[in-house]
Amino acid sequence: MPPMISIVGRAKSGKTSLLERLIPELKRRGYRLATIKHSAHGYDLNQTGKDSQRLANAGSDAVVVSSYQGLSMIKNVEKELGPEELSLEVGYNYDLIFTEGFKKGKSAKIEVYKPGPAASLVCDPSELMAVVADEALDITVPIYPRSDISGLADLIEQRFLAQASNSELSLSVNDHPIPLSPFIQDYMSRIVLAMVSGLKGTGEAGSVNIRLRRGR
């Protein structure tokens, strides 16, 4: 599973604006990125008249809409998914996944500080890898001005991208990610690559996705 960073902060603190500037900087450096946004107000599937809504209402558990411009999906879930589960839906072919929100998630977090009367961080500083703020704060976490996108990108690159291993293997069971030690990742990777390399038409495998579904 690609590394994840959650951009957190209070409402209207500038989380989306930060991502709008941070994503192009990392793209310029050659990285493939995905973004998952958390909606605190839910998502309305009942967009009257839309074919996707009609198919969802008919009982389809998932509806995928595809065009030359892009791809979108509507999928029924039994509970709200966390960023780790959502990353399985996004896929593995990315160097880094940003999430906006998910302040209670386990992934690394960068908080966008919102100044004002009685202002405070939404996360404990011990949970943060950095804070984006234009004023001094009494914390030991690195602070980056909103204008220092390059510096923040440097931190992300050094922490999560520059030291990435040549191969990474992820395992999920019943859509729940299972942590794997580096030794197990390497061992399983060798087995999978050895099996795949002998199959006709595979070529050099840059990524391998295997999914097993048992029964109903």
CSV table of C-alpha atoms in Angstrom, one decimal:
chain,number,residue,atom,x,y,z
A,1,MET,CA,0.0,0.0,0.0
A,2,PRO,CA,1.4,3.4,-0.9
A,3,PRO,CA,2.3,5.7,2.1
A,4,MET,CA,-0.5,8.1,3.1
A,5,ILE,CA,-0.5,11.6,4.5
A,6,SER,CA,-3.6,13.2,6.0
A,7,ILE,CA,-4.0,17.0,5.6
A,8,VAL,CA,-6.0,18.0,8.6
A,9,GLY,CA,-7.2,21.2,10.2
A,10,ARG,CA,-10.3,23.1,11.2
A,11,ALA,CA,-13.0,24.0,8.7
A,12,LYS,CA,-11.9,26.6,6.2
A,13,SER,CA,-8.3,26.5,7.4
A,14,GLY,CA,-7.0,26.0,3.8
A,15,LYS,CA,-6.6,22.3,3.5
A,16,THR,CA,-7.7,22.1,-0.1
A,17,SER,CA,-5.8,25.2,-1.0
A,18,LEU,CA,-2.6,23.6,0.4
A,19,LEU,CA,-3.2,20.5,-1.6
A,20,GLU,CA,-3.8,22.5,-4.8
A,21,ARG,CA,-0.3,23.9,-4.5
A,22,LEU,CA,1.5,20.9,-3.0
A,23,ILE,CA,0.3,18.3,-5.5
A,24,PRO,CA,1.7,20.2,-8.6
A,25,GLU,CA,5.0,20.5,-6.8
A,26,LEU,CA,5.3,16.8,-6.2
A,27,LYS,CA,4.0,16.0,-9.7
A,28,ARG,CA,6.8,18.2,-11.1
A,29,ARG,CA,9.2,16.0,-9.2
A,30,GLY,CA,7.9,13.0,-11.1
A,31,TYR,CA,5.6,11.3,-8.5
A,32,ARG,CA,2.3,9.6,-9.1
A,33,LEU,CA,-0.3,10.9,-6.5
A,34,ALA,CA,-3.8,10.0,-5.5
A,35,THR,CA,-6.1,12.0,-3.1
A,36,ILE,CA,-9.0,10.8,-0.9
A,37,LYS,CA,-11.3,13.5,0.6
A,38,HIS,CA,-13.4,12.9,3.7
A,39,SER,CA,-16.9,14.3,3.7
A,40,ALA,CA,-18.3,15.0,7.1
A,41,HIS,CA,-21.8,15.6,5.7
A,42,GLY,CA,-22.1,12.3,3.8
A,43,TYR,CA,-22.6,11.8,0.1
A,44,ASP,CA,-26.0,12.0,-1.6
A,45,LEU,CA,-26.6,9.2,-4.1
A,46,ASN,CA,-30.0,10.5,-5.0
A,47,GLN,CA,-29.0,12.9,-7.8
A,48,THR,CA,-32.4,12.8,-9.5
A,49,GLY,CA,-32.3,11.8,-13.2
A,50,LYS,CA,-28.7,10.6,-13.3
A,51,ASP,CA,-28.3,7.2,-14.9
A,52,SER,CA,-25.8,6.3,-12.2
A,53,GLN,CA,-28.4,7.1,-9.5
A,54,ARG,CA,-31.0,5.0,-11.4
A,55,LEU,CA,-28.7,2.0,-11.5
A,56,ALA,CA,-27.8,2.4,-7.8
A,57,ASN,CA,-31.5,2.6,-6.9
A,58,ALA,CA,-32.1,-0.6,-9.0
A,59,GLY,CA,-29.8,-2.5,-6.5
A,60,SER,CA,-26.4,-2.5,-8.0
A,61,ASP,CA,-23.8,-2.6,-5.2
A,62,ALA,CA,-21.4,-0.6,-7.2
A,63,VAL,CA,-21.8,1.7,-10.2
A,64,VAL,CA,-18.8,2.7,-12.3
A,65,VAL,CA,-19.1,5.7,-14.7
A,66,SER,CA,-16.3,5.7,-17.4
A,67,SER,CA,-15.5,8.3,-20.1
A,68,TYR,CA,-12.5,9.5,-22.0
A,69,GLN,CA,-12.2,12.2,-19.4
A,70,GLY,CA,-12.0,10.0,-16.3
A,71,LEU,CA,-13.6,7.4,-14.0
A,72,SER,CA,-15.9,7.6,-11.0
A,73,MET,CA,-17.5,5.0,-8.8
A,74,ILE,CA,-20.5,4.8,-6.5
A,75,LYS,CA,-20.3,1.9,-4.1
A,76,ASN,CA,-22.5,0.8,-1.2
A,77,VAL,CA,-20.7,0.2,2.1
A,78,GLU,CA,-21.8,-1.2,5.5
A,79,LYS,CA,-19.8,1.4,7.5
A,80,GLU,CA,-17.7,4.5,6.9
A,81,LEU,CA,-14.3,3.4,5.6
A,82,GLY,CA,-11.1,4.6,7.0
A,83,PRO,CA,-8.2,5.8,4.8
A,84,GLU,CA,-6.5,2.4,4.9
A,85,GLU,CA,-9.6,0.7,3.5
A,86,LEU,CA,-10.2,3.5,1.0
A,87,SER,CA,-6.6,3.2,-0.3
A,88,LEU,CA,-7.4,-0.4,-1.4
A,89,GLU,CA,-10.2,1.0,-3.6
A,90,VAL,CA,-7.8,3.6,-5.1
A,91,GLY,CA,-5.2,0.9,-5.9
A,92,TYR,CA,-1.4,0.5,-5.6
A,93,ASN,CA,-0.1,2.2,-8.7
A,94,TYR,CA,0.8,5.5,-6.8
A,95,ASP,CA,3.8,6.7,-5.0
A,96,LEU,CA,1.8,8.6,-2.3
A,97,ILE,CA,-1.8,9.0,-1.3
A,98,PHE,CA,-3.0,12.3,0.3
A,99,THR,CA,-6.2,12.3,2.4
A,100,GLU,CA,-8.0,15.5,3.3
A,101,GLY,CA,-9.5,15.1,6.7
A,102,PHE,CA,-9.4,11.8,8.7
A,103,LYS,CA,-7.9,13.5,11.7
A,104,LYS,CA,-8.5,10.3,13.7
A,105,GLY,CA,-6.7,8.0,11.2
A,106,LYS,CA,-3.4,6.4,11.9
A,107,SER,CA,-1.5,7.8,8.9
A,108,ALA,CA,1.0,10.6,9.1
A,109,LYS,CA,-0.6,14.1,9.4
A,110,ILE,CA,0.1,17.6,8.4
A,111,GLU,CA,-2.1,20.2,10.1
A,112,VAL,CA,-3.1,23.5,8.5
A,113,TYR,CA,-3.3,25.9,11.4
A,114,LYS,CA,-6.3,28.3,11.4
A,115,PRO,CA,-5.5,31.5,13.3
A,116,GLY,CA,-8.1,33.4,15.3
A,117,PRO,CA,-9.5,33.9,18.8
A,118,ALA,CA,-8.9,30.9,21.0
A,119,ALA,CA,-7.1,29.2,18.1
A,120,SER,CA,-5.7,25.7,18.7
A,121,LEU,CA,-4.6,22.6,16.8
A,122,VAL,CA,-7.1,19.9,16.2
A,123,CYS,CA,-4.5,17.2,16.7
A,124,ASP,CA,-2.0,16.6,19.5
A,125,PRO,CA,1.4,17.8,18.3
A,126,SER,CA,2.8,14.3,18.9
A,127,GLU,CA,0.5,13.0,16.1
A,128,LEU,CA,1.8,15.5,13.5
A,129,MET,CA,4.8,15.4,11.2
A,130,ALA,CA,4.5,19.1,10.4
A,131,VAL,CA,2.3,22.2,10.8
A,132,VAL,CA,1.5,24.8,8.1
A,133,ALA,CA,1.2,28.2,9.8
A,134,ASP,CA,2.3,31.8,9.3
A,135,GLU,CA,3.0,32.5,13.0
A,136,ALA,CA,5.1,31.0,15.7
A,137,LEU,CA,3.6,28.2,17.8
A,138,ASP,CA,4.9,26.8,21.0
A,139,ILE,CA,5.4,23.3,19.6
A,140,THR,CA,8.4,21.1,18.7
A,141,VAL,CA,6.9,20.0,15.4
A,142,PRO,CA,8.4,21.6,12.2
A,143,ILE,CA,6.4,24.6,11.1
A,144,TYR,CA,6.2,25.7,7.4
A,145,PRO,CA,4.8,29.0,6.2
A,146,ARG,CA,2.0,28.6,3.7
A,147,SER,CA,4.3,30.0,1.1
A,148,ASP,CA,7.0,27.4,1.6
A,149,ILE,CA,5.5,24.7,-0.6
A,150,SER,CA,8.9,23.6,-1.8
A,151,GLY,CA,10.1,23.1,1.8
A,152,LEU,CA,7.1,21.0,2.7
A,153,ALA,CA,7.5,18.9,-0.4
A,154,ASP,CA,11.2,18.4,0.5
A,155,LEU,CA,10.1,17.0,3.9
A,156,ILE,CA,7.5,14.7,2.3
A,157,GLU,CA,10.0,13.5,-0.3
A,158,GLN,CA,12.7,12.8,2.3
A,159,ARG,CA,10.4,11.1,4.7
A,160,PHE,CA,8.3,9.0,2.4
A,161,LEU,CA,9.6,8.9,-1.2
A,162,ALA,CA,13.3,9.2,-1.4
A,163,GLN,CA,13.9,6.1,0.7
A,164,ALA,CA,11.2,4.0,-0.8
A,165,SER,CA,12.2,0.4,-1.3
A,166,ASN,CA,12.5,-1.2,-4.8
A,167,SER,CA,9.5,-3.3,-4.1
A,168,GLU,CA,6.6,-3.1,-1.7
A,169,LEU,CA,3.9,-5.7,-1.0
A,170,SER,CA,0.6,-5.1,0.7
A,171,LEU,CA,-1.9,-7.7,2.0
A,172,SER,CA,-5.6,-7.2,2.9
A,173,VAL,CA,-8.0,-9.8,4.2
A,174,ASN,CA,-11.8,-9.0,3.9
A,175,ASP,CA,-10.8,-5.5,2.9
A,176,HIS,CA,-8.8,-5.0,6.1
A,177,PRO,CA,-5.1,-4.1,5.5
A,178,ILE,CA,-2.7,-6.5,7.3
A,179,PRO,CA,0.6,-5.1,8.5
A,180,LEU,CA,3.6,-7.0,7.1
A,181,SER,CA,7.2,-6.8,8.3
A,182,PRO,CA,9.9,-6.0,5.7
A,183,PHE,CA,11.1,-9.6,5.8
A,184,ILE,CA,7.7,-11.0,5.0
A,185,GLN,CA,7.2,-8.4,2.3
A,186,ASP,CA,10.5,-9.4,0.6
A,187,TYR,CA,9.8,-13.1,1.0
A,188,MET,CA,6.3,-12.9,-0.5
A,189,SER,CA,7.4,-10.5,-3.3
A,190,ARG,CA,10.1,-13.0,-4.4
A,191,ILE,CA,7.6,-15.8,-4.6
A,192,VAL,CA,4.9,-13.8,-6.5
A,193,LEU,CA,7.5,-12.4,-9.0
A,194,ALA,CA,9.0,-15.8,-9.6
A,195,MET,CA,5.5,-17.2,-10.4
A,196,VAL,CA,4.5,-14.3,-12.6
A,197,SER,CA,7.7,-14.1,-14.5
A,198,GLY,CA,7.0,-17.6,-15.9
A,199,LEU,CA,3.6,-16.6,-17.3
A,200,LYS,CA,3.2,-15.8,-21.0
A,201,GLY,CA,2.7,-12.1,-21.9
A,202,THR,CA,3.7,-10.6,-18.6
A,203,GLY,CA,6.9,-8.9,-19.6
A,204,GLU,CA,8.7,-7.1,-16.9
A,205,ALA,CA,6.3,-6.7,-14.0
A,206,GLY,CA,6.3,-3.2,-12.6
A,207,SER,CA,3.3,-4.0,-10.4
A,208,VAL,CA,1.3,-7.1,-9.7
A,209,ASN,CA,-2.3,-7.2,-8.3
A,210,ILE,CA,-3.8,-10.4,-7.1
A,211,ARG,CA,-7.3,-10.7,-5.5
A,212,LEU,CA,-8.8,-13.8,-4.2
A,213,ARG,CA,-12.6,-14.1,-3.5
A,214,ARG,CA,-14.0,-17.2,-1.9
A,215,GLY,CA,-17.6,-18.0,-2.5
A,216,ARG,CA,-20.3,-15.4,-1.9
